[in-house]
Coordinates of C-alpha atoms and ligand atoms in Angstrom, one line a residue:
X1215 CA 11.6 -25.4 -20.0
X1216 CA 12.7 -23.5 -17.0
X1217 CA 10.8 -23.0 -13.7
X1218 CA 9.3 -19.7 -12.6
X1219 CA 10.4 -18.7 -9.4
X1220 CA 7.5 -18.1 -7.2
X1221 CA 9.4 -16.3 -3.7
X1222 CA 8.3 -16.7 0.1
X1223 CA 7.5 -14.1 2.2
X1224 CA 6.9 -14.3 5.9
X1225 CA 4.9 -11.9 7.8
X1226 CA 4.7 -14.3 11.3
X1227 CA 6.7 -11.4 12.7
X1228 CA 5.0 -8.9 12.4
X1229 CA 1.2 -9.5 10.8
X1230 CA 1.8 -12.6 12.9
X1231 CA 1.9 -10.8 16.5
X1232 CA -1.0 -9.3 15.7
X1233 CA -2.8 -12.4 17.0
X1234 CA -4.7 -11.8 20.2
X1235 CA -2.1 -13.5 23.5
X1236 CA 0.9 -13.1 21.2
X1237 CA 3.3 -10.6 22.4
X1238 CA 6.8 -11.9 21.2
X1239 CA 10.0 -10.3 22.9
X1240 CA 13.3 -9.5 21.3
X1241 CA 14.9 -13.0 22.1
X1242 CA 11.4 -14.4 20.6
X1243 CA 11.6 -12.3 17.6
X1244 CA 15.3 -13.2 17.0
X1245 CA 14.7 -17.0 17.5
X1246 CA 11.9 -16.9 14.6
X1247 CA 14.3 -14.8 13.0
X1248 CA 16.5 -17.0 12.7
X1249 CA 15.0 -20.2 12.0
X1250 CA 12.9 -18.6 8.8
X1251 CA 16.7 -17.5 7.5
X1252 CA 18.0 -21.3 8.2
X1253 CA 14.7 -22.3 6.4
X1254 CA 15.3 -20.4 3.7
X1255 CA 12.2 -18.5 2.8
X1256 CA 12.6 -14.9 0.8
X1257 CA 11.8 -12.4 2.8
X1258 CA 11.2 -11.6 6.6
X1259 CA 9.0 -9.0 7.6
X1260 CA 10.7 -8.1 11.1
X1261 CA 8.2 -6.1 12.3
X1262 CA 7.1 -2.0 12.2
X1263 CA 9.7 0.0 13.5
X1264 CA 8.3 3.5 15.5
X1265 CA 5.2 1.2 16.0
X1266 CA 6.6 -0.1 19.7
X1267 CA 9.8 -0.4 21.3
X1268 CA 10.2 -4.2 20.9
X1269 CA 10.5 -3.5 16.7
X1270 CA 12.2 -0.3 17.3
X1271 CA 14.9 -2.5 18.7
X1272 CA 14.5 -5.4 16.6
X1273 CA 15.5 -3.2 13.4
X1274 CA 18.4 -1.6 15.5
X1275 CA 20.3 -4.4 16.0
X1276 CA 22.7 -5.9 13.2
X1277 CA 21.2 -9.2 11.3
X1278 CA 23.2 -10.8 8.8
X1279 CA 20.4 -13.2 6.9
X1280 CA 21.8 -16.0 5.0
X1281 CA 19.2 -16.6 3.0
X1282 CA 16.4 -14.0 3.6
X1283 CA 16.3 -10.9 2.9
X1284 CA 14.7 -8.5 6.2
X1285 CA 12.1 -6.3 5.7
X1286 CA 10.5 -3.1 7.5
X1287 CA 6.3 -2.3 7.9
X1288 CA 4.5 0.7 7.8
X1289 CA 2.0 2.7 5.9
X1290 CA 1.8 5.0 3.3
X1291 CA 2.8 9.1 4.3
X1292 CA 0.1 11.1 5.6
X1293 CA -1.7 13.8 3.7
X1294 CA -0.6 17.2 3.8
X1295 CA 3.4 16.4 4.5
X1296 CA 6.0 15.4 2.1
X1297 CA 7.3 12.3 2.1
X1298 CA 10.9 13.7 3.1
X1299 CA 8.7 15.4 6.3
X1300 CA 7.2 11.9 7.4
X1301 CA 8.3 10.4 10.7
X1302 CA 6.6 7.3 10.0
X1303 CA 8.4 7.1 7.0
X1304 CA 11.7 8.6 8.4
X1305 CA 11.8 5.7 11.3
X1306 CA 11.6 3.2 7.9
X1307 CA 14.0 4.6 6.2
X1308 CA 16.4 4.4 9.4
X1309 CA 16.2 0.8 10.0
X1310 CA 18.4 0.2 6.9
X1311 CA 16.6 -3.3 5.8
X1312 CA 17.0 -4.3 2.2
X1313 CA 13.3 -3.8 1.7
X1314 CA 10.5 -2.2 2.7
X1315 CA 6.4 -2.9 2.6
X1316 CA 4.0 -0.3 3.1
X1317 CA 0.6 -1.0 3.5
X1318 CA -2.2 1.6 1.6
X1319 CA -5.7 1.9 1.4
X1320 CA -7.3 0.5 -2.5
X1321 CA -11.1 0.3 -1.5
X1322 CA -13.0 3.5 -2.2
X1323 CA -14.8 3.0 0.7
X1324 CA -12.0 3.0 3.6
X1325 CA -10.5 5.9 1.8
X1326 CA -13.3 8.1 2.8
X1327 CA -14.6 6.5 6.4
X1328 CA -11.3 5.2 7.6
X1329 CA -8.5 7.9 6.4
X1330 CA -11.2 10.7 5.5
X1331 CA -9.2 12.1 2.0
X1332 CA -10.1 12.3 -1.2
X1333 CA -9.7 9.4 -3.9
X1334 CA -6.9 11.6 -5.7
X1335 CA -5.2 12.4 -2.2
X1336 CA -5.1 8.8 -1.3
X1337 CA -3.2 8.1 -5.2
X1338 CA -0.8 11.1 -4.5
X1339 CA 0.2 9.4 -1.1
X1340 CA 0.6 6.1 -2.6
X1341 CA 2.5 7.4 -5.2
X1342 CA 4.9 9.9 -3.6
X1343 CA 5.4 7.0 -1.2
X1344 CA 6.9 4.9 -3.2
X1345 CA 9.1 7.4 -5.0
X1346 CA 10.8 8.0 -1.7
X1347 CA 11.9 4.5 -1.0
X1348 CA 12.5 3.4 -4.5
X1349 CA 14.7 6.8 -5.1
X1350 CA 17.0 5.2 -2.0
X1351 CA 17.5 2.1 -3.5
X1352 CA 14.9 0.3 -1.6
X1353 CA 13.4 -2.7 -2.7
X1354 CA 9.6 -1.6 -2.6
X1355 CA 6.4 -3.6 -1.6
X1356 CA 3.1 -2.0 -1.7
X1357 CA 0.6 -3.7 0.2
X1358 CA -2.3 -3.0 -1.3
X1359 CA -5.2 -3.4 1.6
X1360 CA -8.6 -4.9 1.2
X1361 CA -8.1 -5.0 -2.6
X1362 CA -10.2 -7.7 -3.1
X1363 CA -13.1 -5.6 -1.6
X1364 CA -11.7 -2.6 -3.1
X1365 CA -11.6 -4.1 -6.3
X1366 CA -15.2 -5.6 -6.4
X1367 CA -16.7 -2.0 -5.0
X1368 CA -14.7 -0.2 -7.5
X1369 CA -12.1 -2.0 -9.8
X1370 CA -11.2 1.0 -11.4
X1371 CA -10.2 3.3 -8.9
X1372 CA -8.4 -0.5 -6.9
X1373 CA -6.7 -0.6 -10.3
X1374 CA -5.5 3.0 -10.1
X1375 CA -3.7 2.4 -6.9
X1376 CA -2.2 -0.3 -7.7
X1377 CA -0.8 1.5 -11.2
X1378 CA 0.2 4.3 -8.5
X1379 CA 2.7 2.2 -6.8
X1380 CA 3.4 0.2 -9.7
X1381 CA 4.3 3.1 -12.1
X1382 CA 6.5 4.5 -9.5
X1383 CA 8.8 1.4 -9.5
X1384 CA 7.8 -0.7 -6.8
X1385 CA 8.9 -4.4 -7.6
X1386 CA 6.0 -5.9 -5.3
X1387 CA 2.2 -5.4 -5.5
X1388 CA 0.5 -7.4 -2.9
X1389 CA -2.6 -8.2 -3.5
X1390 CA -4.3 -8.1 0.6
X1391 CA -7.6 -10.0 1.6
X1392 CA -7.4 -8.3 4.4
X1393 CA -10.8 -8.9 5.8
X1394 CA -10.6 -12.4 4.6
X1395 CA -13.9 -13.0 3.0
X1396 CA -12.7 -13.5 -0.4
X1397 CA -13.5 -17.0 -2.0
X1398 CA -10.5 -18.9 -4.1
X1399 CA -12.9 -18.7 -7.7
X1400 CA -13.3 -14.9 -7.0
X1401 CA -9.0 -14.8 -6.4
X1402 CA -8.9 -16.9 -9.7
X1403 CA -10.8 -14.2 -11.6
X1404 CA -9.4 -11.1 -10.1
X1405 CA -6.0 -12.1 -10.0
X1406 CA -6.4 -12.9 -14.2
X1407 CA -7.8 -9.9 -14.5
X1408 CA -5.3 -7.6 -12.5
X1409 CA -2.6 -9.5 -14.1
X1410 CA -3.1 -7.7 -17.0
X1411 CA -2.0 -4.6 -15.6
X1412 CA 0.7 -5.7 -13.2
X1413 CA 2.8 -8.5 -14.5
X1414 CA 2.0 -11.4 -12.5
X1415 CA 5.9 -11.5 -11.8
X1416 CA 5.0 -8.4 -9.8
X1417 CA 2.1 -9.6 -8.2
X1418 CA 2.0 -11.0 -4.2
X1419 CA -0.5 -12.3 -2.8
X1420 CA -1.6 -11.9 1.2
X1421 CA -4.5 -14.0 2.6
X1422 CA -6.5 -13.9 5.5
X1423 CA -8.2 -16.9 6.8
X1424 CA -11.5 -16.1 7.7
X1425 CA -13.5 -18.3 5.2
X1426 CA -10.7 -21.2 5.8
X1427 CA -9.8 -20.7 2.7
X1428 CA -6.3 -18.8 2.6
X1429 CA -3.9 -21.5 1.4
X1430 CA -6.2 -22.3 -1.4
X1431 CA -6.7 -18.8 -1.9
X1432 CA -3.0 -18.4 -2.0
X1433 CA -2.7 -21.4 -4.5
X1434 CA -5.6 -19.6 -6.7
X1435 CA -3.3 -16.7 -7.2
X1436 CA -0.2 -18.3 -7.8
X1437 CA -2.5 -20.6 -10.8
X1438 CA -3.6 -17.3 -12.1
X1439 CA -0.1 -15.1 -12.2
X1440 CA 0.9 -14.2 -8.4
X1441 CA 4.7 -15.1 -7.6
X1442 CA 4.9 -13.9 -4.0
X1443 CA 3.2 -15.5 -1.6
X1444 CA 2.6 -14.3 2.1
X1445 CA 1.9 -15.8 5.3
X1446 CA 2.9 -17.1 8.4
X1447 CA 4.2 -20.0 10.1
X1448 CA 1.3 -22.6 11.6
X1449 CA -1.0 -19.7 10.2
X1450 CA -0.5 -17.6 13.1
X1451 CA -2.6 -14.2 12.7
X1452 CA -5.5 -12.1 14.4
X1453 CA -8.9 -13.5 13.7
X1454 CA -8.7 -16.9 12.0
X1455 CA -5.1 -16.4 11.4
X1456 CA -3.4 -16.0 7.5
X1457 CA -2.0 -18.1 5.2
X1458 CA -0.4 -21.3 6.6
X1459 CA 3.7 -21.4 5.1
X1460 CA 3.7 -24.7 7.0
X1461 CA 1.0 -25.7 4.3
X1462 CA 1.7 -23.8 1.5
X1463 CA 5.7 -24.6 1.2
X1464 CA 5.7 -27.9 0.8
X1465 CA 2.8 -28.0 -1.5
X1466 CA 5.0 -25.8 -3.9
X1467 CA 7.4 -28.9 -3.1
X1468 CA 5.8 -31.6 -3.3
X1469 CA 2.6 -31.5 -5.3
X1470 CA 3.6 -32.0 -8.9
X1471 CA 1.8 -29.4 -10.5
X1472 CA 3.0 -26.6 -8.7
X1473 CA 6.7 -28.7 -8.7
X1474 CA 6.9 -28.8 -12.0
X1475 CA 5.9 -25.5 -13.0
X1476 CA 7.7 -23.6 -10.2
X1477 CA 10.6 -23.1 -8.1
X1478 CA 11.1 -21.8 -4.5
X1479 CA 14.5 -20.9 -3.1
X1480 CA 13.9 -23.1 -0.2
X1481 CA 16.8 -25.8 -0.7
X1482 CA 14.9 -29.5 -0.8
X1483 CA 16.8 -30.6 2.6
X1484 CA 15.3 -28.1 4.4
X1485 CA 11.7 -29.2 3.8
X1486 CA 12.5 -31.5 6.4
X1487 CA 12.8 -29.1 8.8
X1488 CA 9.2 -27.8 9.0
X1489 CA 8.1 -29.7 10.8
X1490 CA 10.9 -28.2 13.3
X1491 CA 10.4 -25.2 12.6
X1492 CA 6.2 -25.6 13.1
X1493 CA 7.0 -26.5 16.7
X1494 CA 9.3 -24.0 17.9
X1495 CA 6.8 -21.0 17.1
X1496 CA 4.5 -23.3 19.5
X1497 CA 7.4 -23.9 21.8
X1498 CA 8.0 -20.0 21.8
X1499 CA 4.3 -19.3 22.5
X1500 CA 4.2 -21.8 25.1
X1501 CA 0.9 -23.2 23.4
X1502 CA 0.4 -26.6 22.9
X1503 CA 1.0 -28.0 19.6
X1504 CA -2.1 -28.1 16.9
X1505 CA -1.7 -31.9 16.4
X1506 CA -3.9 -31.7 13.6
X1507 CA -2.1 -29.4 11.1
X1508 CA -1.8 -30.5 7.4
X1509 CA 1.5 -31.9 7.3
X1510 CA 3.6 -30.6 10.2
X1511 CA 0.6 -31.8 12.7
X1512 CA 1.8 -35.0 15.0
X1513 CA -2.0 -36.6 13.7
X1514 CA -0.7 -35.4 10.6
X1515 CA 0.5 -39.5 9.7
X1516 CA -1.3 -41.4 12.4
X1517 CA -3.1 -44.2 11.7
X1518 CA -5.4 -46.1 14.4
X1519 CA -7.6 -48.9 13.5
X1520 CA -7.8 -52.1 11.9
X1521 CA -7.9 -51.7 8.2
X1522 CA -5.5 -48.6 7.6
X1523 CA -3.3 -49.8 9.9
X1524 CA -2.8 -53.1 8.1
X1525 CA -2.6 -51.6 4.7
X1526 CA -0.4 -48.9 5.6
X1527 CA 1.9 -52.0 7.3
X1528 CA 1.6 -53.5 3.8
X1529 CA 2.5 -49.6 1.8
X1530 CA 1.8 -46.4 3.8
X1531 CA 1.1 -44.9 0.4
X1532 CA -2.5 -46.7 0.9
X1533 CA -3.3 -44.0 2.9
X1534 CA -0.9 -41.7 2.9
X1535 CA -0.4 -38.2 0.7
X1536 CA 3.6 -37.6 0.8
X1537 CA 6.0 -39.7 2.7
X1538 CA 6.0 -38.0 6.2
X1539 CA 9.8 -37.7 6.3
X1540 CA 10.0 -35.4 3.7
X1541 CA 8.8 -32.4 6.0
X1542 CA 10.4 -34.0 8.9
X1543 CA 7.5 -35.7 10.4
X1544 CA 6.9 -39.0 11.7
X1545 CA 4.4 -42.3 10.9
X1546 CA 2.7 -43.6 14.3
X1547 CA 0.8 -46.3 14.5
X1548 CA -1.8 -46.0 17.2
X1549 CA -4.1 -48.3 19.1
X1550 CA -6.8 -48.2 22.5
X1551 CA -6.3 -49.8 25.3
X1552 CA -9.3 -51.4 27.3
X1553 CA -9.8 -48.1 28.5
X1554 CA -10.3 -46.5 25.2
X1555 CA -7.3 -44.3 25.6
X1556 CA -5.3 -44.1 22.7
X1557 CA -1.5 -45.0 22.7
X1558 CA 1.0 -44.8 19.7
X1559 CA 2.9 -48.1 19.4
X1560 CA 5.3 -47.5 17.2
X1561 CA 6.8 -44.2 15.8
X1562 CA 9.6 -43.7 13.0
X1563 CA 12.7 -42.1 13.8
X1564 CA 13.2 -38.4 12.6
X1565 CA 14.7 -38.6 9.4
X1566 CA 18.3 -37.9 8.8
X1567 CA 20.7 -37.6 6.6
Ligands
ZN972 ZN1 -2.7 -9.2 7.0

């Protein structure tokens, strides 16, 4: 039987430097750029051009992605203007990317406090959005904010948003927790459920971290239809951050049943190269790097102590999940001195090959 294709999308660039003390410059942006294209993952979301100058500029110079396919942000039109009369649109349209994501209200609730329209006005500017860019050949996401909230206020009216962009052709629903409060059983359930209206094939999913939970989360939806997955590299994000690629990617790799159900268009030799890629965001931010991630993390394969240590001398599988090398990380043994201070006495090389 063949694999279904599940695709990566990364949003470090742009939901990423929303994180409070991130402020990427052009050079930054283009580095990241650059190494999520080598990587290999689907889609990068470059940033929101008209929003500020630096991603005004990013989208003005040339980029010739290997691998990845560059994306624009931005939201839905306004009411009362066409989508044609638009400049928020307009300044989309002019960076020329492959694809574009707009972001649109799907919770009842936010549709009258935050934009202050009506229910049908907020369908109409979904809908005539979406039109516009799939009319130019775009290849159309529709990020469908707070629908998780939206959908357990008022699934039928979340539902009817969705169909609006949907209907009109766009190839991507994302499914946003944007608030992040969302718990992986409740994904499970609404993701089965939506499914039934969008193909899962159609169906992204974006996760915010704020219960911890927004790799599972992510793995929830993929389980119950979701192909696209969204997040960001080490997690990066405002608040608790979003879903962690640095986790999520290589569990799609690795972990046999996600393996053997799924593909990802990440080729297998560049797994080892997340662990690379991990520490130049860090190197870029001039932060210090979280030793402690799940698999990229320098603790990530450290053993100190009697007992592991000697078993993981005799087989590191004793306590070990995946062979380190495969993401490009290494096994360190560690030991205290009198002092207490811990020191690593022996570290594998990098792998290559
Ligand atoms: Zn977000």
């Amino acid at each position: 039987m063949s694999k279904e294709r599940l695709y990566i999308f990364d949003t470090t660039l742009r939901d990423g430097a929303q994180t409070q003390g991130v402020d990427f410059s052009i050079d930054d942006k283009e580095k990241i750029a650059s190494a999520l294209d080598n990587l290999g993952v689907d889609y990068i979301e470059g940033g929101w051009p008209g929003a500020n100058p630096t991603d005004t500029e990013f989208f003005q110079k040339k980029h010739n992605f290997k691998n990845s396919k560059l994306t624009c942000f931005g939201m839905t039109k306004r009411s009362g203007r066409s989508a044609e009369n638009d400049t928020g649109l307009s300044a989309l349209m002019n960076s020329n990317t492959p694809a574009v994501c707009l972001v649109g209200k799907t919770w009842d609730f936010h549709v009258d406090v935050a934009l202050g329209i009506t229910n049908e006005e907020n369908l109409e500017n979904i809908g005539e959005s979406t039109k516009h860019f799939v009319k130019a050949k775009k290849e159309f996401l529709f990020d469908a904010e707070h629908f998780f909230d939206g959908y357990k206020a008022n699934s039928k009216y979340a539902l009817s948003c969705i169909k609006a962009a949907y209907d009109q052709g766009a190839r991507w629903i994302v499914l946003c927790d944007t608030n992040g409060g969302t718990l992986p059983h409740e994904v499970s359930n609404i993701v089965s459920e939506v499914s039934k209206v969008v193909p899962g094939k159609n169906l992204g999913i974006h996760a915010h971290n704020d219960t911890g939970n927004a790799v599972a989360n992510s793995l929830a939806a993929v389980l119950s239809g979701a192909r696209q997955i969204q997040g960001t590299i080490n997690g990066l994000g405002e608040r608790c951050g979003n879903a962690n690629l640095m986790s999520l990617i290589p569990t799609f790799f690795l972990k046999k049943d996600f393996s053997s159900k799924f593909e990802i268009g990440i080729k297998s030799n560049n797994i080892k190269n997340l662990t690379e890629c991990s520490r130049l965001l860090d190197e870029i931010l001039n932060r210090k790097p979280n030793q402690h991630l799940p698999y990229v993390g320098a603790a990530a394969f450290s053993h100190k102590g009697g007992l592991h240590v000697s078993a993981v001398q005799k087989d590191p599988k004793t306590y070990e999940h995946i062979n380190p090398e495969d993401v490009g990380n290494t096994r360190n043994i560690v030991v205290s001195d009198q002092s207490g201070k811990s020191n690593i006495i022996s570290r594998l090389k990098k792998y290559s090959n």
